[in-house]
């Protein structure tokens, strides 16, 4: 199949970027979007041109590394999909695509389609863990946790840190990501002990990183590949205000 790719090229964070056009006529509809870029990069390298920089690792929707904007869709035109889970069969032969990086002040562009998401790491470093001594592995039924609570905690814990929620938000808010990390721990007995301290430290770091405020548009939930619920933001706000 044939696709015309308009790809954002920017040599570094300070340089001025622009779209450059590439026409690929020998694509297979079963290729994923990263495989399409691999194919383009093979050609660019053969012609001694600079390959397109983009992130990816697992290519199975697990690691959250890939992700850019395709024709205005954060990550993918498919619902709740990562970029690596998007295949060329999602497009029509002859389509014109625009690929550009996530746009958010707290995610500065590194090169081409790559952005720096280490702001997320710094939020996690402020409390996305349990530091109390939990001792030896307890007997499985020693601490009973209700099924509903366990399921909710597990759902929140499935956030892959991709940053699509930030890119989709008009305020570039990281509330969905931060709340998922706060609430999955606050729902479980071992995590409850530090819940208030954790919420304050992580929310303060989120604000310090320059993410915007949440205005509950639900744009984040709509694009999240893990379908993380915005009810986690309510939990985060409750934990935060309880500590004040
Ligand atoms: S909340 Fe969803 S969109 Fe945001 S980082 Fe986690 S998995 Fe990605
Ligand atoms: S490369 Fe791991 S989620 Fe896409």
Coordinates of C-alpha atoms and ligand atoms in Angstrom, one line a residue:
X1 CA 0.0 0.0 0.0
X2 CA 1.0 3.6 -0.5
X3 CA 1.1 6.3 2.3
X4 CA 2.3 9.8 2.2
X5 CA 4.0 10.6 5.5
X6 CA 4.4 14.2 6.8
X7 CA 6.7 13.7 9.8
X8 CA 7.8 16.4 12.3
X9 CA 11.6 16.7 12.0
X10 CA 13.4 18.6 14.7
X11 CA 17.1 18.0 15.4
X12 CA 17.0 18.9 19.1
X13 CA 14.9 20.7 21.7
X14 CA 16.2 24.1 20.8
X15 CA 16.1 23.8 17.0
X16 CA 13.1 24.9 14.9
X17 CA 11.1 21.9 13.6
X18 CA 9.1 21.4 10.5
X19 CA 7.2 18.7 8.6
X20 CA 9.1 16.7 6.0
X21 CA 7.3 14.6 3.4
X22 CA 8.1 11.0 2.6
X23 CA 6.2 8.8 0.2
X24 CA 6.3 5.0 0.8
X25 CA 4.7 2.8 -1.9
X26 CA 5.8 -0.7 -0.8
X27 CA 4.1 -0.9 2.6
X28 CA 2.2 -4.0 4.0
X29 CA -1.1 -3.3 5.7
X30 CA -0.1 -5.8 8.5
X31 CA 2.9 -3.6 9.5
X32 CA 2.6 -1.7 12.7
X33 CA 3.3 2.1 12.7
X34 CA 6.7 1.6 14.3
X35 CA 7.5 -1.1 11.7
X36 CA 6.5 1.4 9.0
X37 CA 9.0 3.9 10.5
X38 CA 11.7 1.2 10.7
X39 CA 11.1 0.6 7.0
X40 CA 11.4 4.3 6.2
X41 CA 14.5 4.6 8.4
X42 CA 16.2 1.7 6.4
X43 CA 15.7 3.7 3.3
X44 CA 16.9 6.9 4.8
X45 CA 20.0 5.3 6.2
X46 CA 20.7 3.6 2.8
X47 CA 20.6 7.1 1.3
X48 CA 22.9 8.5 4.1
X49 CA 20.1 10.6 5.5
X50 CA 19.2 11.1 9.2
X51 CA 16.7 8.5 10.3
X52 CA 13.5 9.6 12.1
X53 CA 13.9 9.4 15.9
X54 CA 11.0 7.7 17.7
X55 CA 10.6 5.7 20.9
X56 CA 9.5 2.1 21.2
X57 CA 10.4 -1.0 23.2
X58 CA 8.0 -3.8 23.7
X59 CA 5.8 -3.1 20.7
X60 CA 3.0 -4.9 22.4
X61 CA 1.2 -2.1 24.3
X62 CA 2.9 -2.9 27.6
X63 CA 5.8 -0.5 28.2
X64 CA 4.3 2.8 27.3
X65 CA 7.5 3.9 25.4
X66 CA 6.0 4.6 22.0
X67 CA 3.5 7.3 21.3
X68 CA 3.1 10.4 19.2
X69 CA 0.3 12.1 17.4
X70 CA -1.1 10.6 14.2
X71 CA -3.4 12.9 12.2
X72 CA -4.4 14.7 15.4
X73 CA -5.1 11.5 17.3
X74 CA -3.0 11.0 20.4
X75 CA -1.2 7.6 20.0
X76 CA -3.6 6.1 17.5
X77 CA -6.8 6.7 15.5
X78 CA -8.0 3.4 17.0
X79 CA -9.7 3.6 20.4
X80 CA -7.6 3.0 23.5
X81 CA -4.6 1.8 21.5
X82 CA -0.9 2.6 21.7
X83 CA 1.0 3.6 18.6
X84 CA 2.7 0.2 18.4
X85 CA -0.7 -1.5 18.5
X86 CA -1.8 0.6 15.4
X87 CA -1.4 -1.2 12.1
X88 CA -1.5 0.2 8.6
X89 CA -4.8 -1.5 8.0
X90 CA -6.3 1.3 10.1
X91 CA -5.6 3.6 7.1
X92 CA -6.6 3.5 3.4
X93 CA -4.3 3.0 0.5
X94 CA -3.1 6.4 -0.6
X95 CA -3.8 8.1 2.7
X96 CA -1.8 11.1 3.9
X97 CA -0.6 11.0 7.5
X98 CA 0.8 13.7 9.7
X99 CA 3.0 12.4 12.5
X100 CA 4.1 14.8 15.3
X101 CA 5.4 14.5 18.9
X102 CA 3.3 15.0 22.0
X103 CA 2.9 18.7 22.7
X104 CA 3.2 19.6 26.4
X105 CA 5.5 22.0 28.3
X106 CA 6.5 19.3 30.8
X107 CA 7.4 16.9 27.9
X108 CA 10.0 18.8 26.0
X109 CA 10.9 17.6 22.5
X110 CA 14.2 15.7 22.4
X111 CA 14.3 15.0 18.7
X112 CA 11.7 14.4 15.9
X113 CA 8.9 12.3 17.5
X114 CA 10.7 11.7 20.9
X115 CA 9.8 13.7 23.9
X116 CA 11.4 13.7 27.4
X117 CA 8.9 12.1 29.8
X118 CA 11.3 11.9 32.8
X119 CA 8.9 14.3 34.6
X120 CA 6.8 11.1 35.3
X121 CA 9.8 9.4 36.8
X122 CA 10.3 12.3 39.2
X123 CA 6.7 12.2 40.2
X124 CA 7.0 8.4 41.0
X125 CA 10.3 9.1 42.9
X126 CA 8.3 11.3 45.3
X127 CA 6.1 8.4 46.5
X128 CA 5.0 5.9 44.0
X129 CA 6.1 3.0 46.2
X130 CA 5.6 1.6 49.7
X131 CA 8.5 2.3 52.1
X132 CA 7.1 0.7 55.3
X133 CA 8.6 -2.7 56.3
X134 CA 6.0 -5.2 55.2
X135 CA 8.1 -8.2 56.5
X136 CA 8.1 -11.6 55.0
X137 CA 5.6 -12.6 52.4
X138 CA 2.4 -13.1 54.4
X139 CA 0.0 -16.0 54.2
X140 CA -2.2 -15.2 51.2
X141 CA -5.4 -14.9 53.2
X142 CA -3.8 -13.2 56.2
X143 CA -5.0 -9.7 55.1
X144 CA -8.4 -10.0 53.4
X145 CA -9.0 -7.5 50.6
X146 CA -12.4 -7.3 49.0
X147 CA -12.7 -8.4 45.4
X148 CA -14.0 -5.0 44.2
X149 CA -11.2 -3.1 45.9
X150 CA -8.6 -5.5 44.6
X151 CA -9.9 -5.1 41.0
X152 CA -10.0 -1.3 41.3
X153 CA -6.4 -1.3 42.6
X154 CA -5.3 -3.6 39.9
X155 CA -7.0 -1.5 37.2
X156 CA -5.2 1.7 38.4
X157 CA -1.9 -0.2 38.7
X158 CA -2.1 -1.1 35.0
X159 CA -1.1 2.5 33.9
X160 CA 1.9 2.1 31.6
X161 CA 3.1 5.7 31.9
X162 CA 2.8 6.4 28.2
X163 CA 1.8 10.1 28.7
X164 CA -1.1 10.0 26.2
X165 CA -3.3 11.5 28.9
X166 CA -1.1 14.6 29.1
X167 CA -0.9 14.9 25.3
X168 CA -4.7 14.7 25.0
X169 CA -5.5 17.2 27.7
X170 CA -6.0 20.9 26.7
X171 CA -4.2 21.8 29.9
X172 CA -1.5 19.2 29.6
X173 CA -2.5 17.8 33.0
X174 CA -0.9 14.7 34.4
X175 CA -3.8 14.2 36.8
X176 CA -4.8 10.8 35.4
X177 CA -1.3 9.4 35.5
X178 CA -0.5 10.7 39.0
X179 CA -3.9 9.7 40.4
X180 CA -3.5 6.1 39.0
X181 CA -0.2 5.8 40.8
X182 CA -1.5 7.3 44.0
X183 CA -4.8 5.5 44.2
X184 CA -3.7 1.9 43.4
X185 CA -1.5 2.1 46.5
X186 CA -4.0 3.9 48.7
X187 CA -6.6 1.2 48.1
X188 CA -4.5 -1.6 49.6
X189 CA -3.7 -2.1 53.3
X190 CA 0.1 -1.8 52.9
X191 CA -0.3 1.4 50.9
X192 CA -2.8 3.1 53.2
X193 CA -0.2 3.9 55.9
X194 CA 1.6 6.4 53.7
X195 CA -1.4 7.5 51.6
X196 CA -1.6 11.1 52.7
X197 CA 2.1 11.8 52.6
X198 CA 2.3 10.1 49.2
X199 CA -0.6 12.2 47.7
X200 CA 0.9 15.5 48.9
X201 CA 4.4 14.7 47.7
X202 CA 3.4 13.4 44.3
X203 CA 0.8 16.2 43.6
X204 CA 3.3 18.8 44.6
X205 CA 5.9 17.3 42.2
X206 CA 3.3 17.1 39.4
X207 CA 2.7 20.9 39.8
X208 CA 6.4 21.6 40.0
X209 CA 7.0 19.9 36.7
X210 CA 4.7 22.3 34.9
X211 CA 1.7 20.1 34.2
X212 CA -1.6 22.0 33.9
X213 CA -4.6 21.7 36.2
X214 CA -7.3 19.1 35.6
X215 CA -10.6 20.5 34.4
X216 CA -12.4 17.1 34.1
X217 CA -12.9 17.2 30.4
X218 CA -12.3 13.4 30.4
X219 CA -10.1 13.7 27.3
X220 CA -7.4 11.7 29.2
X221 CA -9.7 8.7 29.9
X222 CA -10.9 8.7 26.3
X223 CA -7.3 8.1 24.9
X224 CA -5.8 6.1 27.7
X225 CA -4.7 2.7 26.3
X226 CA -5.4 1.1 29.7
X227 CA -8.8 2.8 30.1
X228 CA -7.7 4.2 33.5
X229 CA -10.8 5.8 35.0
X230 CA -11.0 9.4 36.0
X231 CA -12.5 8.2 39.3
X232 CA -8.9 7.8 40.3
X233 CA -8.5 11.6 40.1
X234 CA -11.3 11.9 42.7
X235 CA -9.4 9.5 45.0
X236 CA -6.2 11.5 44.5
X237 CA -8.0 14.8 45.4
X238 CA -9.6 13.2 48.4
X239 CA -6.2 11.8 49.7
X240 CA -4.6 15.2 49.0
X241 CA -7.3 17.3 50.9
X242 CA -7.5 14.8 53.8
X243 CA -3.9 15.6 54.5
X244 CA -4.4 19.4 54.6
Ligands
LIG1 S1 -3.1 7.1 32.7 FE1 -3.3 6.0 30.8 S2 -2.7 7.5 29.2 FE2 -2.0 8.2 31.2 S3 0.1 7.5 31.4 FE3 -1.2 5.9 32.4 S4 -1.7 4.5 30.7 FE4 -0.9 6.3 29.7
LIG2 S1 6.4 0.1 22.4 FE1 5.8 -0.6 24.4 S2 3.7 0.2 24.4 FE2 4.3 0.7 22.4

